[in-house]
């Protein structure tokens, strides 16, 4: 079968992985990608380079060849490209004649995708790629919205910590990809192309699950904790084993914790009457914590892993680096570590039953004069209006989601942001995430959805689900293997009624390998894929006494924050729409398998290549401030600065202004930011409030990072904005669904009478919103 994007041509003008990763995935799925690389050639191979014709161009301001090169690129776009993808700033695109206004008028079908660090609508927007300067490092964006404060406590000092893993870059790349694929779907239905914009800034807001919600409460329900003292959740305790090596436990839900305690031989905790008194008081928690940690130190890490893999019900994994993850049995078995080109590197996006991707070849260097693209599109003889409104690209698409907690539900919400209708099937008492974190995290994951409270263990409930999915375009679930078959929600069953269905399964470890039946929660892929070790640094290998071990585990817990869940959400969203592209073109749906390990391999893209001599990553300094003098956090008289300056010329300008780094203590961080950002230097205050508060500040008022909605129960509120901007499409973002709030309306759409609905409620098959909330 032909690759799903075999007829698509992409023109990429970029120097960043945020753009490069999106184009790389399209190349893996058959697209022809011509990459115009500015600002010099990167010498070493990186995964986002693969699958492309690589053309070196000069697009720097004030360089004579820039406009001539832009003219050639423009001609290729107008004559040949389905997609134009770039990380250049909107200002520079306009100067080069590569902006939407110029291109869209002649090619109304063109997909015009822009990705940036900050977007175009805040005080930091001037820190952008211009053809000579490249996109700023993610560290600056993280500083600007308070993400560096999330890691306070990893270092043995107060204050912000350098955010090492480039999750926002991963998110921006996937949001860009999802938008492009959605536009390709819309084009098959006669839709026109349009301008889309993604940014690291927007992507990083997805990692704030509760902060925005807490900010709207009169008083926070969460206790005030000292990040230098707070210990891990008992269910998420890192432990040191008898051989000195470390393991992460990840048994979030009560049944998983019971599974772990039984598998580990800790039945004495289960038999303790205090265990039944949930939630545990502080003293009991610490008693159990010490018992767990001391017991886990009685066997080696490999002995424990052999036991847990055989049991299949406990969530745990060894800590390892990203380079070690390339050899992980589950990573290799599920194709996330590919060796088809003679070395190990990041695999394809997921397992697609009908239209599988294939890891593309390394880039081929081509001279600008030798680029040979067919002239498929004839530019219009007169300019057309580019301001005419469009619909969001997934308008008319229906998604049914049967998933819990974060990764898959948040992904479905991302599809709703693009115009899809999303129907959430949840148990009669709701997604269990609604009972955690006072429901604030669940609200974040369930925006723009309709909820049906449905008993899928009943035959009638399964029939209702099948009837809904028969009219849907995409079905997303995160059941463990075997469960969809028991519920009648497996692909074979559903495809008999809906052959166009895109059926996406998102698991923890994947469908192959020793972990295929094992559960996974966010700390597990955090430990397994190398992100935590990059953030934390080298773990001690000597056996520690309990107090020392507890302190290391505390710091590990701060490093292992929740990013693996949103990391997965971005990949689930893009893979679902990739499947939709295929279905729109062929009339045939397919089964897609994704897992948290593969998605988080993508989030660790910068080191997911086998490299001689060790990791591609520059380690953080022992104080977790950064990676070098010009990529580092600095204390000031008041507050902390993140300094990220790549070029020698700008480094010299910085030192001319401040004299020496020691002089930063003479003024406040706010002073230095105001003085230096205006000069185009990457210097941003990194301390203060965290993301949920920071995105509400006046600096981001025009950025659309939050949106107002009217809730039927709670009144007016604010929610996070969408992961991409669509200037030509009107949208009205909604608030979160409540348990069963659309049960009756959805049953009505299925033709159920009032009497039938009442019978279904009496027999415990469904609940409406009022019943579910009571």
Short mmCIF file of N, CA and C in Angstrom, two decimals, residues 23-175:
data_model
loop_
_atom_site.label_atom_id
_atom_site.label_comp_id
_atom_site.label_asym_id
_atom_site.label_seq_id
_atom_site.Cartn_x
_atom_site.Cartn_y
_atom_site.Cartn_z
N UNK A 23 8.27 17.94 10.09
CA UNK A 23 8.58 17.54 8.72
C UNK A 23 9.16 16.13 8.69
N UNK A 24 9.95 15.76 9.69
CA UNK A 24 10.52 14.42 9.75
C UNK A 24 9.43 13.35 9.78
N UNK A 25 8.40 13.57 10.60
CA UNK A 25 7.31 12.59 10.67
C UNK A 25 6.62 12.48 9.32
N UNK A 26 6.40 13.61 8.67
CA UNK A 26 5.77 13.54 7.34
C UNK A 26 6.65 12.79 6.35
N UNK A 27 7.96 12.97 6.44
CA UNK A 27 8.87 12.21 5.57
C UNK A 27 8.80 10.72 5.86
N UNK A 28 8.70 10.35 7.15
CA UNK A 28 8.58 8.94 7.52
C UNK A 28 7.32 8.32 6.92
N UNK A 29 6.31 9.12 6.68
CA UNK A 29 5.06 8.61 6.13
C UNK A 29 4.89 8.96 4.66
N UNK A 30 6.02 9.21 3.98
CA UNK A 30 6.02 9.25 2.53
C UNK A 30 6.07 10.60 1.87
N UNK A 31 5.98 11.69 2.62
CA UNK A 31 6.00 13.01 2.00
C UNK A 31 7.39 13.33 1.44
N UNK A 32 7.43 14.09 0.38
CA UNK A 32 8.69 14.62 -0.14
C UNK A 32 8.95 15.94 0.57
N UNK A 33 10.08 16.03 1.24
CA UNK A 33 10.41 17.21 2.03
C UNK A 33 11.68 17.84 1.49
N UNK A 34 11.59 19.11 1.12
CA UNK A 34 12.76 19.89 0.73
C UNK A 34 13.00 20.90 1.85
N UNK A 35 14.15 20.77 2.48
CA UNK A 35 14.48 21.55 3.67
C UNK A 35 15.50 22.62 3.30
N UNK A 36 15.08 23.87 3.36
CA UNK A 36 15.97 25.00 3.16
C UNK A 36 16.50 25.42 4.54
N UNK A 37 17.75 25.09 4.78
CA UNK A 37 18.36 25.32 6.09
C UNK A 37 19.18 26.60 6.04
N UNK A 38 18.85 27.52 6.92
CA UNK A 38 19.58 28.78 6.99
C UNK A 38 20.50 28.78 8.21
N UNK A 39 21.31 29.81 8.32
CA UNK A 39 22.18 30.05 9.48
C UNK A 39 23.23 28.97 9.67
N UNK A 40 23.64 28.33 8.61
CA UNK A 40 24.75 27.38 8.70
C UNK A 40 24.30 25.96 8.93
N UNK A 41 25.12 25.05 8.47
CA UNK A 41 24.78 23.62 8.53
C UNK A 41 25.24 23.03 9.85
N UNK A 42 24.31 22.31 10.50
CA UNK A 42 24.69 21.56 11.70
C UNK A 42 25.52 20.36 11.26
N UNK A 43 26.66 20.20 11.87
CA UNK A 43 27.60 19.17 11.41
C UNK A 43 27.12 17.76 11.76
N UNK A 44 26.62 17.57 12.94
CA UNK A 44 26.26 16.22 13.38
C UNK A 44 24.81 15.89 13.02
N UNK A 45 24.57 14.62 12.77
CA UNK A 45 23.23 14.16 12.40
C UNK A 45 22.30 14.20 13.60
N UNK A 46 21.09 14.66 13.37
CA UNK A 46 20.03 14.61 14.35
C UNK A 46 18.79 14.01 13.69
N UNK A 47 17.95 13.36 14.50
CA UNK A 47 16.84 12.62 13.89
C UNK A 47 15.91 13.51 13.08
N UNK A 48 15.76 14.77 13.48
CA UNK A 48 14.83 15.63 12.74
C UNK A 48 15.37 16.07 11.39
N UNK A 49 16.59 15.67 11.06
CA UNK A 49 17.15 15.96 9.73
C UNK A 49 16.71 14.93 8.68
N UNK A 50 16.29 13.77 9.11
CA UNK A 50 16.15 12.65 8.19
C UNK A 50 14.99 12.83 7.21
N UNK A 51 15.13 12.13 6.08
CA UNK A 51 14.06 12.09 5.10
C UNK A 51 13.92 13.33 4.24
N UNK A 52 14.98 14.15 4.13
CA UNK A 52 14.85 15.44 3.48
C UNK A 52 15.94 15.68 2.45
N UNK A 53 15.59 16.42 1.43
CA UNK A 53 16.61 17.08 0.62
C UNK A 53 17.02 18.34 1.38
N UNK A 54 18.29 18.47 1.64
CA UNK A 54 18.79 19.54 2.50
C UNK A 54 19.52 20.57 1.66
N UNK A 55 19.04 21.80 1.69
CA UNK A 55 19.55 22.86 0.85
C UNK A 55 20.01 24.01 1.74
N UNK A 56 21.28 24.38 1.64
CA UNK A 56 21.82 25.49 2.41
C UNK A 56 21.48 26.81 1.74
N UNK A 57 20.88 27.73 2.50
CA UNK A 57 20.52 29.03 1.93
C UNK A 57 20.90 30.14 2.90
N UNK A 58 21.10 31.31 2.36
CA UNK A 58 21.37 32.51 3.14
C UNK A 58 20.10 33.35 3.17
N UNK A 59 19.51 33.50 4.34
CA UNK A 59 18.30 34.32 4.49
C UNK A 59 18.49 35.40 5.53
N UNK A 60 19.73 35.70 5.88
CA UNK A 60 20.02 36.66 6.95
C UNK A 60 19.70 38.08 6.51
N UNK A 61 19.19 38.89 7.43
CA UNK A 61 18.95 40.30 7.10
C UNK A 61 20.24 40.99 6.64
N UNK A 62 20.11 41.88 5.71
CA UNK A 62 21.22 42.69 5.21
C UNK A 62 22.24 41.89 4.40
N UNK A 63 21.92 40.64 4.08
CA UNK A 63 22.80 39.86 3.22
C UNK A 63 22.22 39.89 1.81
N UNK A 64 23.06 40.20 0.87
CA UNK A 64 22.59 40.44 -0.49
C UNK A 64 21.84 39.29 -1.12
N UNK A 65 22.22 38.06 -0.81
CA UNK A 65 21.61 36.91 -1.47
C UNK A 65 20.27 36.52 -0.86
N UNK A 66 19.90 37.14 0.26
CA UNK A 66 18.72 36.68 0.98
C UNK A 66 17.45 36.80 0.14
N UNK A 67 17.23 37.96 -0.49
CA UNK A 67 16.00 38.16 -1.25
C UNK A 67 15.98 37.28 -2.50
N UNK A 68 17.13 37.12 -3.13
CA UNK A 68 17.19 36.25 -4.31
C UNK A 68 16.87 34.81 -3.92
N UNK A 69 17.42 34.35 -2.79
CA UNK A 69 17.12 33.00 -2.33
C UNK A 69 15.64 32.86 -1.96
N UNK A 70 15.09 33.89 -1.34
CA UNK A 70 13.67 33.85 -0.98
C UNK A 70 12.79 33.78 -2.22
N UNK A 71 13.18 34.46 -3.29
CA UNK A 71 12.42 34.39 -4.54
C UNK A 71 12.38 32.96 -5.08
N UNK A 72 13.51 32.28 -5.00
CA UNK A 72 13.57 30.90 -5.49
C UNK A 72 12.70 29.99 -4.61
N UNK A 73 12.80 30.18 -3.31
CA UNK A 73 11.98 29.37 -2.39
C UNK A 73 10.50 29.62 -2.64
N UNK A 74 10.14 30.90 -2.84
CA UNK A 74 8.73 31.24 -3.09
C UNK A 74 8.21 30.53 -4.34
N UNK A 75 9.03 30.51 -5.36
CA UNK A 75 8.61 29.84 -6.60
C UNK A 75 8.36 28.35 -6.36
N UNK A 76 9.24 27.72 -5.60
CA UNK A 76 9.03 26.30 -5.29
C UNK A 76 7.75 26.09 -4.48
N UNK A 77 7.48 26.98 -3.55
CA UNK A 77 6.26 26.85 -2.75
C UNK A 77 5.03 26.99 -3.64
N UNK A 78 5.00 28.04 -4.45
CA UNK A 78 3.82 28.30 -5.27
C UNK A 78 3.60 27.22 -6.33
N UNK A 79 4.68 26.70 -6.86
CA UNK A 79 4.56 25.74 -7.96
C UNK A 79 4.41 24.29 -7.51
N UNK A 80 4.90 23.97 -6.29
CA UNK A 80 5.05 22.56 -5.97
C UNK A 80 4.54 22.14 -4.60
N UNK A 81 4.42 23.03 -3.65
CA UNK A 81 4.23 22.62 -2.26
C UNK A 81 2.76 22.50 -1.89
N UNK A 82 2.46 21.45 -1.16
CA UNK A 82 1.18 21.35 -0.45
C UNK A 82 1.29 22.05 0.89
N UNK A 83 2.48 21.98 1.48
CA UNK A 83 2.71 22.51 2.83
C UNK A 83 3.95 23.38 2.82
N UNK A 84 3.82 24.56 3.41
CA UNK A 84 4.98 25.39 3.69
C UNK A 84 5.12 25.46 5.20
N UNK A 85 6.25 25.01 5.71
CA UNK A 85 6.50 24.90 7.14
C UNK A 85 7.76 25.70 7.49
N UNK A 86 7.65 26.57 8.49
CA UNK A 86 8.78 27.45 8.79
C UNK A 86 8.82 27.84 10.25
N UNK A 87 10.03 28.16 10.73
CA UNK A 87 10.18 28.70 12.07
C UNK A 87 10.64 30.17 12.04
N UNK A 88 10.68 30.78 10.86
CA UNK A 88 11.01 32.20 10.78
C UNK A 88 9.89 33.03 11.40
N UNK A 89 10.26 34.16 11.95
CA UNK A 89 9.26 35.04 12.56
C UNK A 89 8.32 35.60 11.50
N UNK A 90 7.14 36.00 11.93
CA UNK A 90 6.18 36.59 11.00
C UNK A 90 6.75 37.84 10.35
N UNK A 91 7.51 38.60 11.11
CA UNK A 91 8.11 39.81 10.55
C UNK A 91 9.09 39.48 9.44
N UNK A 92 9.95 38.49 9.67
CA UNK A 92 10.94 38.13 8.66
C UNK A 92 10.28 37.50 7.45
N UNK A 93 9.23 36.71 7.66
CA UNK A 93 8.51 36.13 6.52
C UNK A 93 7.94 37.22 5.62
N UNK A 94 7.40 38.26 6.24
CA UNK A 94 6.85 39.36 5.44
C UNK A 94 7.96 40.06 4.65
N UNK A 95 9.11 40.26 5.28
CA UNK A 95 10.22 40.90 4.58
C UNK A 95 10.69 40.08 3.39
N UNK A 96 10.62 38.76 3.52
CA UNK A 96 11.10 37.88 2.45
C UNK A 96 10.01 37.53 1.44
N UNK A 97 8.79 37.97 1.67
CA UNK A 97 7.70 37.62 0.77
C UNK A 97 7.28 36.17 0.90
N UNK A 98 7.46 35.60 2.09
CA UNK A 98 7.07 34.22 2.34
C UNK A 98 5.93 34.14 3.37
N UNK A 99 5.27 35.23 3.59
CA UNK A 99 4.18 35.28 4.55
C UNK A 99 2.88 34.79 3.92
N UNK A 100 1.89 34.56 4.75
CA UNK A 100 0.60 34.07 4.27
C UNK A 100 -0.06 35.07 3.32
N UNK A 101 0.06 36.35 3.62
CA UNK A 101 -0.55 37.37 2.76
C UNK A 101 -0.04 37.25 1.32
N UNK A 102 1.23 37.01 1.18
CA UNK A 102 1.81 36.91 -0.16
C UNK A 102 1.49 35.59 -0.82
N UNK A 103 1.65 34.50 -0.09
CA UNK A 103 1.51 33.17 -0.70
C UNK A 103 0.05 32.73 -0.81
N UNK A 104 -0.75 33.03 0.22
CA UNK A 104 -2.12 32.54 0.23
C UNK A 104 -2.99 33.11 -0.87
N UNK A 105 -2.71 34.34 -1.27
CA UNK A 105 -3.50 34.93 -2.33
C UNK A 105 -3.35 34.22 -3.65
N UNK A 106 -2.17 33.68 -3.92
CA UNK A 106 -1.93 32.95 -5.16
C UNK A 106 -2.20 31.46 -5.03
N UNK A 107 -2.14 30.96 -3.81
CA UNK A 107 -2.37 29.53 -3.58
C UNK A 107 -3.33 29.36 -2.41
N UNK A 108 -4.63 29.53 -2.64
CA UNK A 108 -5.59 29.42 -1.52
C UNK A 108 -5.68 28.02 -0.92
N UNK A 109 -5.10 27.02 -1.60
CA UNK A 109 -5.09 25.66 -1.04
C UNK A 109 -3.85 25.38 -0.20
N UNK A 110 -2.92 26.33 -0.15
CA UNK A 110 -1.64 26.10 0.54
C UNK A 110 -1.84 26.01 2.05
N UNK A 111 -1.17 25.06 2.65
CA UNK A 111 -1.12 24.94 4.11
C UNK A 111 0.12 25.70 4.58
N UNK A 112 -0.09 26.75 5.36
CA UNK A 112 0.98 27.67 5.75
C UNK A 112 1.18 27.52 7.26
N UNK A 113 2.19 26.78 7.67
CA UNK A 113 2.39 26.42 9.07
C UNK A 113 3.60 27.12 9.64
N UNK A 114 3.38 27.90 10.68
CA UNK A 114 4.45 28.62 11.36
C UNK A 114 4.61 28.09 12.79
N UNK A 115 5.83 27.95 13.22
CA UNK A 115 6.11 27.55 14.60
C UNK A 115 7.21 28.45 15.14
N UNK A 116 7.07 28.86 16.37
CA UNK A 116 8.00 29.82 16.95
C UNK A 116 8.20 29.52 18.43
N UNK A 117 9.03 30.30 19.06
CA UNK A 117 9.23 30.15 20.50
C UNK A 117 8.12 30.84 21.27
N UNK A 118 7.87 32.14 20.97
CA UNK A 118 6.96 32.95 21.76
C UNK A 118 5.69 33.38 21.03
N UNK A 119 5.59 33.16 19.73
CA UNK A 119 4.48 33.74 19.01
C UNK A 119 4.74 35.20 18.71
N UNK A 120 3.69 35.91 18.29
CA UNK A 120 3.85 37.28 17.79
C UNK A 120 3.17 38.33 18.65
N UNK A 121 2.79 38.01 19.89
CA UNK A 121 1.86 38.89 20.59
C UNK A 121 2.19 39.14 22.05
N UNK A 122 3.48 39.19 22.38
CA UNK A 122 3.87 39.45 23.75
C UNK A 122 5.24 40.12 23.77
N UNK A 123 5.69 40.60 24.91
CA UNK A 123 6.95 41.36 24.94
C UNK A 123 8.19 40.57 24.53
N UNK A 124 8.08 39.26 24.47
CA UNK A 124 9.24 38.44 24.13
C UNK A 124 9.25 38.00 22.67
N UNK A 125 8.28 38.47 21.91
CA UNK A 125 8.14 38.02 20.51
C UNK A 125 9.33 38.43 19.65
N UNK A 126 10.04 39.48 20.06
CA UNK A 126 11.20 39.90 19.29
C UNK A 126 12.35 38.90 19.35
N UNK A 127 12.31 38.00 20.33
CA UNK A 127 13.32 36.94 20.41
C UNK A 127 12.86 35.82 19.46
N UNK A 128 13.23 35.95 18.21
CA UNK A 128 12.69 35.07 17.17
C UNK A 128 13.71 34.85 16.08
N UNK A 129 13.45 33.84 15.28
CA UNK A 129 14.35 33.51 14.17
C UNK A 129 14.18 34.51 13.04
N UNK A 130 15.31 34.99 12.49
CA UNK A 130 15.24 35.97 11.40
C UNK A 130 16.09 35.57 10.19
N UNK A 131 16.57 34.35 10.18
CA UNK A 131 17.42 33.91 9.08
C UNK A 131 18.89 33.93 9.43
N UNK A 132 19.24 34.73 10.41
CA UNK A 132 20.60 34.73 10.96
C UNK A 132 20.55 34.20 12.39
N UNK A 133 19.71 34.83 13.21
CA UNK A 133 19.40 34.27 14.52
C UNK A 133 18.44 33.10 14.35
N UNK A 134 18.60 32.09 15.19
CA UNK A 134 17.69 30.95 15.15
C UNK A 134 16.69 31.08 16.30
N UNK A 135 15.73 30.18 16.35
CA UNK A 135 14.75 30.21 17.42
C UNK A 135 15.43 30.14 18.77
N UNK A 136 14.94 30.90 19.76
CA UNK A 136 15.52 30.82 21.10
C UNK A 136 15.40 29.42 21.69
N UNK A 137 16.25 29.14 22.65
CA UNK A 137 16.16 27.87 23.38
C UNK A 137 14.87 27.84 24.20
N UNK A 138 14.38 26.63 24.39
CA UNK A 138 13.16 26.46 25.18
C UNK A 138 13.31 27.00 26.60
N UNK A 139 14.53 27.01 27.12
CA UNK A 139 14.75 27.47 28.48
C UNK A 139 14.23 28.88 28.70
N UNK A 140 14.33 29.74 27.70
CA UNK A 140 13.83 31.10 27.84
C UNK A 140 12.31 31.13 27.95
N UNK A 141 11.64 30.31 27.15
CA UNK A 141 10.18 30.27 27.20
C UNK A 141 9.74 29.71 28.55
N UNK A 142 10.42 28.66 29.00
CA UNK A 142 10.09 28.07 30.29
C UNK A 142 10.26 29.09 31.41
N UNK A 143 11.30 29.90 31.32
CA UNK A 143 11.51 30.94 32.33
C UNK A 143 10.37 31.95 32.30
N UNK A 144 9.95 32.32 31.09
CA UNK A 144 8.95 33.38 30.96
C UNK A 144 7.60 32.99 31.55
N UNK A 145 7.27 31.69 31.55
CA UNK A 145 5.96 31.31 32.10
C UNK A 145 6.09 30.49 33.38
N UNK A 146 7.23 30.59 34.04
CA UNK A 146 7.33 30.03 35.37
C UNK A 146 7.60 28.54 35.44
N UNK A 147 7.92 27.90 34.33
CA UNK A 147 8.14 26.45 34.38
C UNK A 147 9.41 26.09 35.14
N UNK A 148 10.40 26.97 35.16
CA UNK A 148 11.63 26.67 35.89
C UNK A 148 11.36 26.52 37.39
N UNK A 149 10.25 27.11 37.87
CA UNK A 149 9.92 26.99 39.29
C UNK A 149 9.29 25.65 39.62
N UNK A 150 8.77 24.95 38.62
CA UNK A 150 8.18 23.63 38.85
C UNK A 150 9.22 22.68 39.43
N UNK A 151 10.48 22.88 39.05
CA UNK A 151 11.54 21.96 39.45
C UNK A 151 12.27 22.40 40.72
N UNK A 152 11.78 23.46 41.35
CA UNK A 152 12.41 23.86 42.60
C UNK A 152 12.40 22.69 43.58
N UNK A 153 13.53 22.41 44.15
CA UNK A 153 13.67 21.26 45.03
C UNK A 153 14.55 20.18 44.44
N UNK A 154 14.77 20.20 43.12
CA UNK A 154 15.72 19.26 42.53
C UNK A 154 17.13 19.64 42.98
N UNK A 155 17.43 20.92 42.94
CA UNK A 155 18.71 21.40 43.47
C UNK A 155 18.63 21.53 44.99
N UNK A 156 19.76 21.51 45.63
CA UNK A 156 19.79 21.62 47.09
C UNK A 156 19.83 23.08 47.51
N UNK A 157 18.97 23.86 46.93
CA UNK A 157 18.89 25.30 47.20
C UNK A 157 17.50 25.76 46.78
N UNK A 158 17.05 26.87 47.30
CA UNK A 158 15.79 27.43 46.80
C UNK A 158 15.97 28.08 45.44
N UNK A 159 14.86 28.30 44.75
CA UNK A 159 14.91 29.01 43.48
C UNK A 159 14.71 28.12 42.28
N UNK A 160 14.66 28.72 41.10
CA UNK A 160 14.37 27.98 39.87
C UNK A 160 15.48 27.01 39.52
N UNK A 161 15.10 26.00 38.76
CA UNK A 161 16.02 24.98 38.27
C UNK A 161 15.94 24.94 36.76
N UNK A 162 17.07 24.77 36.10
CA UNK A 162 17.09 24.72 34.63
C UNK A 162 16.21 23.59 34.13
N UNK A 163 15.22 23.87 33.27
CA UNK A 163 14.34 22.83 32.73
C UNK A 163 15.01 22.12 31.55
N UNK A 164 15.48 20.90 31.78
CA UNK A 164 16.42 20.27 30.85
C UNK A 164 15.75 19.66 29.63
N UNK A 165 14.64 18.96 29.81
CA UNK A 165 14.04 18.20 28.72
C UNK A 165 13.15 19.12 27.89
N UNK A 166 13.32 19.06 26.57
CA UNK A 166 12.65 20.02 25.68
C UNK A 166 11.23 19.56 25.32
N UNK A 167 10.40 19.47 26.35
CA UNK A 167 9.04 18.98 26.13
C UNK A 167 8.19 19.99 25.36
N UNK A 168 8.44 21.28 25.56
CA UNK A 168 7.68 22.28 24.81
C UNK A 168 8.01 22.28 23.34
N UNK A 169 9.26 22.01 23.01
CA UNK A 169 9.65 21.88 21.60
C UNK A 169 8.96 20.68 20.98
N UNK A 170 8.96 19.56 21.69
CA UNK A 170 8.22 18.38 21.25
C UNK A 170 6.75 18.71 21.06
N UNK A 171 6.14 19.38 22.04
CA UNK A 171 4.72 19.72 21.94
C UNK A 171 4.43 20.64 20.78
N UNK A 172 5.27 21.65 20.58
CA UNK A 172 5.05 22.58 19.46
C UNK A 172 5.17 21.87 18.13
N UNK A 173 6.13 20.94 18.02
CA UNK A 173 6.29 20.18 16.78
C UNK A 173 5.07 19.32 16.51
N UNK A 174 4.56 18.65 17.53
CA UNK A 174 3.40 17.78 17.34
C UNK A 174 2.13 18.60 17.09
N UNK A 175 1.99 19.73 17.77
CA UNK A 175 0.83 20.59 17.49
C UNK A 175 0.86 21.10 16.06
#
